[in-house]
PDB file of C-alpha atoms in Angstrom:
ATOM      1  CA  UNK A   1      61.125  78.099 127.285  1.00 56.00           C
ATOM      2  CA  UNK A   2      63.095  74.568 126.874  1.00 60.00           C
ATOM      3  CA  UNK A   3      65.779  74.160 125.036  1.00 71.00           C
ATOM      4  CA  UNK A   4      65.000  72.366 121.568  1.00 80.00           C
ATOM      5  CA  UNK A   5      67.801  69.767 121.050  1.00 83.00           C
ATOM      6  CA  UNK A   6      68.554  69.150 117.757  1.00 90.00           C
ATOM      7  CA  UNK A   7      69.360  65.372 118.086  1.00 90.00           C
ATOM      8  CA  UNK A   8      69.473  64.370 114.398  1.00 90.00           C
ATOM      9  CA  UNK A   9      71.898  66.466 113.326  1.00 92.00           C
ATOM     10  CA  UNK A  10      73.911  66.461 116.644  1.00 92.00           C
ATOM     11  CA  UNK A  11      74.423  62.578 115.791  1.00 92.00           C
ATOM     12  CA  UNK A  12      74.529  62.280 112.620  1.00 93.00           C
ATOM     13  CA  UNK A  13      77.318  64.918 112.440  1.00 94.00           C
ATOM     14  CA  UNK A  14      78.847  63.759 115.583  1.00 93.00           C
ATOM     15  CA  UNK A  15      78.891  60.025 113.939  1.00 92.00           C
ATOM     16  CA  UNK A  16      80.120  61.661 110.791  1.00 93.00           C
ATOM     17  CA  UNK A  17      83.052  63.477 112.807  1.00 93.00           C
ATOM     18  CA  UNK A  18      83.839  60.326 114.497  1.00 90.00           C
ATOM     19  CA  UNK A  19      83.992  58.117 111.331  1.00 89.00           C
ATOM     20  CA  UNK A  20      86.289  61.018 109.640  1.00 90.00           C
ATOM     21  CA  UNK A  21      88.774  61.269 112.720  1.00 88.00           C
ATOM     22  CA  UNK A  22      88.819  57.334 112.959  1.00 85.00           C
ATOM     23  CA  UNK A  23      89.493  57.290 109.382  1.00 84.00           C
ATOM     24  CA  UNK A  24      92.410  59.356 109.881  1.00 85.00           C
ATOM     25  CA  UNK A  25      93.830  57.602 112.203  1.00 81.00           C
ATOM     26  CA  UNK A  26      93.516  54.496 109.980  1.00 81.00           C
ATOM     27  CA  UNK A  27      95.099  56.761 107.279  1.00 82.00           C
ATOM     28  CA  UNK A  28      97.901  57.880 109.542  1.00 83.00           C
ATOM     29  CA  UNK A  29      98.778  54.191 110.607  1.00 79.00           C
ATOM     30  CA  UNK A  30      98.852  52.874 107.110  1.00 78.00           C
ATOM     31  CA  UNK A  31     101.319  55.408 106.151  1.00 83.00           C
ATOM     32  CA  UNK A  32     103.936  54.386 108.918  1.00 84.00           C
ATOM     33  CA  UNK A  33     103.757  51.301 107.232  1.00 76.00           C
ATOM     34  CA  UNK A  34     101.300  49.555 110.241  1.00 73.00           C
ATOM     35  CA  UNK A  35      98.450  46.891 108.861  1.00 73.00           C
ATOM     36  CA  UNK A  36      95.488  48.134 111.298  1.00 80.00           C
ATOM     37  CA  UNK A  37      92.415  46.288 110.873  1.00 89.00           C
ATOM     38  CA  UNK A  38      89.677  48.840 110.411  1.00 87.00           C
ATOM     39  CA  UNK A  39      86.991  49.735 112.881  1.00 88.00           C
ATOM     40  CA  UNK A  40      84.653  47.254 111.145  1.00 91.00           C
ATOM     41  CA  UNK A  41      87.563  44.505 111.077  1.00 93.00           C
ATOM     42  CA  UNK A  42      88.322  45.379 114.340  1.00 93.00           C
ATOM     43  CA  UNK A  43      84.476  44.235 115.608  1.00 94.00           C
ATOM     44  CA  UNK A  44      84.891  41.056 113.586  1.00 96.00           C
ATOM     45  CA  UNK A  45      88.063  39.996 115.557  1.00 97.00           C
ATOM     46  CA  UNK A  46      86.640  41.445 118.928  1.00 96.00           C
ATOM     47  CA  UNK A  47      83.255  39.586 118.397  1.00 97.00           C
ATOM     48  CA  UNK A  48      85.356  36.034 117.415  1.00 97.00           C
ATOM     49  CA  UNK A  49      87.276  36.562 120.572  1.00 97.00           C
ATOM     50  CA  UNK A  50      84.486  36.767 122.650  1.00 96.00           C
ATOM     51  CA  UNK A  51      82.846  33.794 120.964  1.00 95.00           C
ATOM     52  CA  UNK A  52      85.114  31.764 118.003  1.00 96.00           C
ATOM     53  CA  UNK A  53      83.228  29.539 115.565  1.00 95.00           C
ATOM     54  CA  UNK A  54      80.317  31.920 114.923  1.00 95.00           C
ATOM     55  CA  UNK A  55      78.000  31.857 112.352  1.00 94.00           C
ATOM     56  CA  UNK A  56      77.860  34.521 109.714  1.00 93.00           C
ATOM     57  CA  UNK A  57      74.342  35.152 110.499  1.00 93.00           C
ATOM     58  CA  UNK A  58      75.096  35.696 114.354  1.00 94.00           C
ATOM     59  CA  UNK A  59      78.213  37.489 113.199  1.00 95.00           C
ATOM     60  CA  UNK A  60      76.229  39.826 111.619  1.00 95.00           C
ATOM     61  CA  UNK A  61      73.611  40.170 114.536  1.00 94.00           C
ATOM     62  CA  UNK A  62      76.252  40.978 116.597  1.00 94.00           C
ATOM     63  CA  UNK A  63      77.692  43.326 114.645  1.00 94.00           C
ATOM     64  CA  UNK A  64      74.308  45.026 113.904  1.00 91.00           C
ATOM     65  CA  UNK A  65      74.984  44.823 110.022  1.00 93.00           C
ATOM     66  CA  UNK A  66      73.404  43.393 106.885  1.00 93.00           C
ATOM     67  CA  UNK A  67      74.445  39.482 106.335  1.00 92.00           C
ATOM     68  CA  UNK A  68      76.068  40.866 102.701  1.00 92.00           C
ATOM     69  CA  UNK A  69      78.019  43.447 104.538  1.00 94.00           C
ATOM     70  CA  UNK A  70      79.356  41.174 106.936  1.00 95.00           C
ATOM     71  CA  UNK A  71      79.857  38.629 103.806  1.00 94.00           C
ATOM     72  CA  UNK A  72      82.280  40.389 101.957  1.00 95.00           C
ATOM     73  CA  UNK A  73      84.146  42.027 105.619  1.00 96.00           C
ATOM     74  CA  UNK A  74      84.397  38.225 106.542  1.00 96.00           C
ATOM     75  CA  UNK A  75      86.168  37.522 102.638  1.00 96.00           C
ATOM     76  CA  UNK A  76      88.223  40.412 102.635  1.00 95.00           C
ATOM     77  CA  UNK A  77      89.662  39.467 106.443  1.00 96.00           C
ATOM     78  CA  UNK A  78      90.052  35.813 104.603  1.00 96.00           C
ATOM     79  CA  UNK A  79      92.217  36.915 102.095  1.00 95.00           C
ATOM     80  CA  UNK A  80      94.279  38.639 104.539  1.00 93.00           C
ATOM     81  CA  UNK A  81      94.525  35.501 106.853  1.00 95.00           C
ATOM     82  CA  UNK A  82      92.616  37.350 109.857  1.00 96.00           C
ATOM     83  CA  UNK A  83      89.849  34.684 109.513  1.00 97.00           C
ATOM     84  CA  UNK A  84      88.885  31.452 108.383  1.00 97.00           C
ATOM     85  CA  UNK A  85      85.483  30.495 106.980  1.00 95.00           C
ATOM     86  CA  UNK A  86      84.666  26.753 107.289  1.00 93.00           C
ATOM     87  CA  UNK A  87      81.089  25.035 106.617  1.00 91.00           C
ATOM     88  CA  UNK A  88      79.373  23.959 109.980  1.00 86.00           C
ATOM     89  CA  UNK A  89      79.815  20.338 111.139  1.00 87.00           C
ATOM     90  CA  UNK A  90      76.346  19.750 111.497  1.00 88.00           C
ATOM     91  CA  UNK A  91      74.688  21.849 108.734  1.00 87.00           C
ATOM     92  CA  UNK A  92      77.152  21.697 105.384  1.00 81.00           C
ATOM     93  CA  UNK A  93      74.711  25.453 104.648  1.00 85.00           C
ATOM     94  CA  UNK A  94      76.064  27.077 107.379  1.00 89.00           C
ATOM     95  CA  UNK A  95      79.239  28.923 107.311  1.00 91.00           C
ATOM     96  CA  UNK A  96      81.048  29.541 110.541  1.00 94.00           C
ATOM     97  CA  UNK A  97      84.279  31.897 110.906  1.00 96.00           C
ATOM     98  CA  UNK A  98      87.116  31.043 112.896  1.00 97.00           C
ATOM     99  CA  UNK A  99      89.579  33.721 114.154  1.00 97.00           C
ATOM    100  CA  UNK A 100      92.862  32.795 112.773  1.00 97.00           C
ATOM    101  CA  UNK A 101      96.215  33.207 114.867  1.00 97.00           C
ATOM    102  CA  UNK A 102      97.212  36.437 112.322  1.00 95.00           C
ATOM    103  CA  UNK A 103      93.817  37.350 113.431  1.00 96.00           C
ATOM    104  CA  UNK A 104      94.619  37.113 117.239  1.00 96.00           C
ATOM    105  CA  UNK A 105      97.785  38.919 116.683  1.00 94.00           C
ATOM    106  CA  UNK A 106      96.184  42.087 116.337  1.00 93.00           C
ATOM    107  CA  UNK A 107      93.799  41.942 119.701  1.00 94.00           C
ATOM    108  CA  UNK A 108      96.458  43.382 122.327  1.00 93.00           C
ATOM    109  CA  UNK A 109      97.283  46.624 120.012  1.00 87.00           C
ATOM    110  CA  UNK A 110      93.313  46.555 118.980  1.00 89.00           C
ATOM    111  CA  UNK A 111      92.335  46.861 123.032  1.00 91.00           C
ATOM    112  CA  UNK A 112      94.546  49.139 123.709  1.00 90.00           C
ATOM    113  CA  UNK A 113      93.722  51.631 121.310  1.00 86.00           C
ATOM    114  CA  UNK A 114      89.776  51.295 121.898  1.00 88.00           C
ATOM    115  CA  UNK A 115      90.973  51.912 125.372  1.00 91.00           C
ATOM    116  CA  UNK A 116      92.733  55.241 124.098  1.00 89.00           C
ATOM    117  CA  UNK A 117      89.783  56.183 122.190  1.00 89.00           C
ATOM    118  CA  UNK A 118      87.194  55.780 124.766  1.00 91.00           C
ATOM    119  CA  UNK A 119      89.304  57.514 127.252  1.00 94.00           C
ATOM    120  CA  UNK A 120      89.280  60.531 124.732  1.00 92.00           C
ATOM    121  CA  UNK A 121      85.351  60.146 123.865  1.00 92.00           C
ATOM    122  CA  UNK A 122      85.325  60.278 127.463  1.00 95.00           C
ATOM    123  CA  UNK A 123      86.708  63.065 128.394  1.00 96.00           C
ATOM    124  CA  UNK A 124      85.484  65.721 130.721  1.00 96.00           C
ATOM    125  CA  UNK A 125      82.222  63.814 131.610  1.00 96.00           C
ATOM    126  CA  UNK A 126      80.941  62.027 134.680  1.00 97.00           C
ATOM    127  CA  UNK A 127      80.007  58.600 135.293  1.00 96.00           C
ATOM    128  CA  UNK A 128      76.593  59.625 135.707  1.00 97.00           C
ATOM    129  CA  UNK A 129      76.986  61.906 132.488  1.00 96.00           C
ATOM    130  CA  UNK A 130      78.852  58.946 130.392  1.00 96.00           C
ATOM    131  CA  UNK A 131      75.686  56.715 131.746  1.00 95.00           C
ATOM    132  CA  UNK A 132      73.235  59.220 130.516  1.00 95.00           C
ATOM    133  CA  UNK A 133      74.488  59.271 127.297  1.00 93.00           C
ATOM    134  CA  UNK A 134      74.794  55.108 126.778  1.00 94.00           C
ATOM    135  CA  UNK A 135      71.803  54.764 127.913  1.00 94.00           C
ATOM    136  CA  UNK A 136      70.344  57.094 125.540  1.00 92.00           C
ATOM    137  CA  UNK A 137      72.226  55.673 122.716  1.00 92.00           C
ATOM    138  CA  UNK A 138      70.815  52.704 123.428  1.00 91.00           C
ATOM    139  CA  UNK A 139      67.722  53.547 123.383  1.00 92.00           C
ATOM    140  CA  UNK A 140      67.936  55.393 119.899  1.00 91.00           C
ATOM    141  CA  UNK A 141      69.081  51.807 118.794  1.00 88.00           C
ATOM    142  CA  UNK A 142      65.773  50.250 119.917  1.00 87.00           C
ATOM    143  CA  UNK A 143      63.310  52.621 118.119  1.00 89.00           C
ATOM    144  CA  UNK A 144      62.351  50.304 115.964  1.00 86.00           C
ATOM    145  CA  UNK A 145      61.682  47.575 118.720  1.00 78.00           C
ATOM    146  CA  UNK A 146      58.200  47.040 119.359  1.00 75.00           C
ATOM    147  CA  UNK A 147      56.707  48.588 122.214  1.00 71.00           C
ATOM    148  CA  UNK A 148      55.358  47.308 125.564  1.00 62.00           C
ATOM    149  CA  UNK A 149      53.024  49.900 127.245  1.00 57.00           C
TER     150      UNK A 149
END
């Protein structure tokens, strides 16, 4: 008989767990007196670095969240001078964000602890294993893509 998987609950708990731990460690970093961006902050200055100047739209397709969530994460960052929001050159409508030197400050700390993290998400699995599993993440992001058979 094959073994029944219970995916939804393995990842929604699993995501759960992971969001609760990296909450913590927030938690544990605030109290030593450390201003951490969050995880979500931390994708806003990762994604700026990778491409400054974006638009809040693309910000938010990059980030795979709703234009309002990234609207007020954007603001918030703003008002801690992480970011800067200026209208687009061309079209006054469009908003673009700017990483702001504050901003930058945090990317060397921010890498290395991702690095950290993924080396303890990591552990005790293959290559092949780790590849299984992104690829199968992946693919649980792209249910909703339609289909070519």
């Amino acid at each position: 008989m094959a073994t029944r998987h219970r995916f939804i609950f393995l990842l929604n708990s699993a995501q759960r767990h992971l969001q609760q731990w990296m909450a913590q460690k927030q938690a544990d970093a605030a109290a030593r007196g450390d201003a951490i961006p969050t995880p979500a902050q931390a994708g806003v200055l990762f994604a700026l670095a990778q491409s400054d100047g974006q638009a809040m739209g693309q910000l938010a397709q990059v980030l795979d969240l709703a234009p309002s969530a990234v609207s007020g994460l954007v603001q918030r960052m703003e008002s801690l001078d992480w970011v800067a929001r200026h209208a687009d050159a061309h079209d006054g409508r469009t908003l673009r964000v700017w990483l702001s030197p504050a901003g930058r400050s945090h990317l060397p700390v921010l890498k290395q602890t991702t690095q950290r993290i993924n080396a303890q998400l990591s552990a005790g699995f293959t290559e092949a294993e780790l590849a299984t599993v992104a690829r199968w993440l992946e693919h649980v992001q792209r249910l909703d893509a339609p289909r070519h058979d």
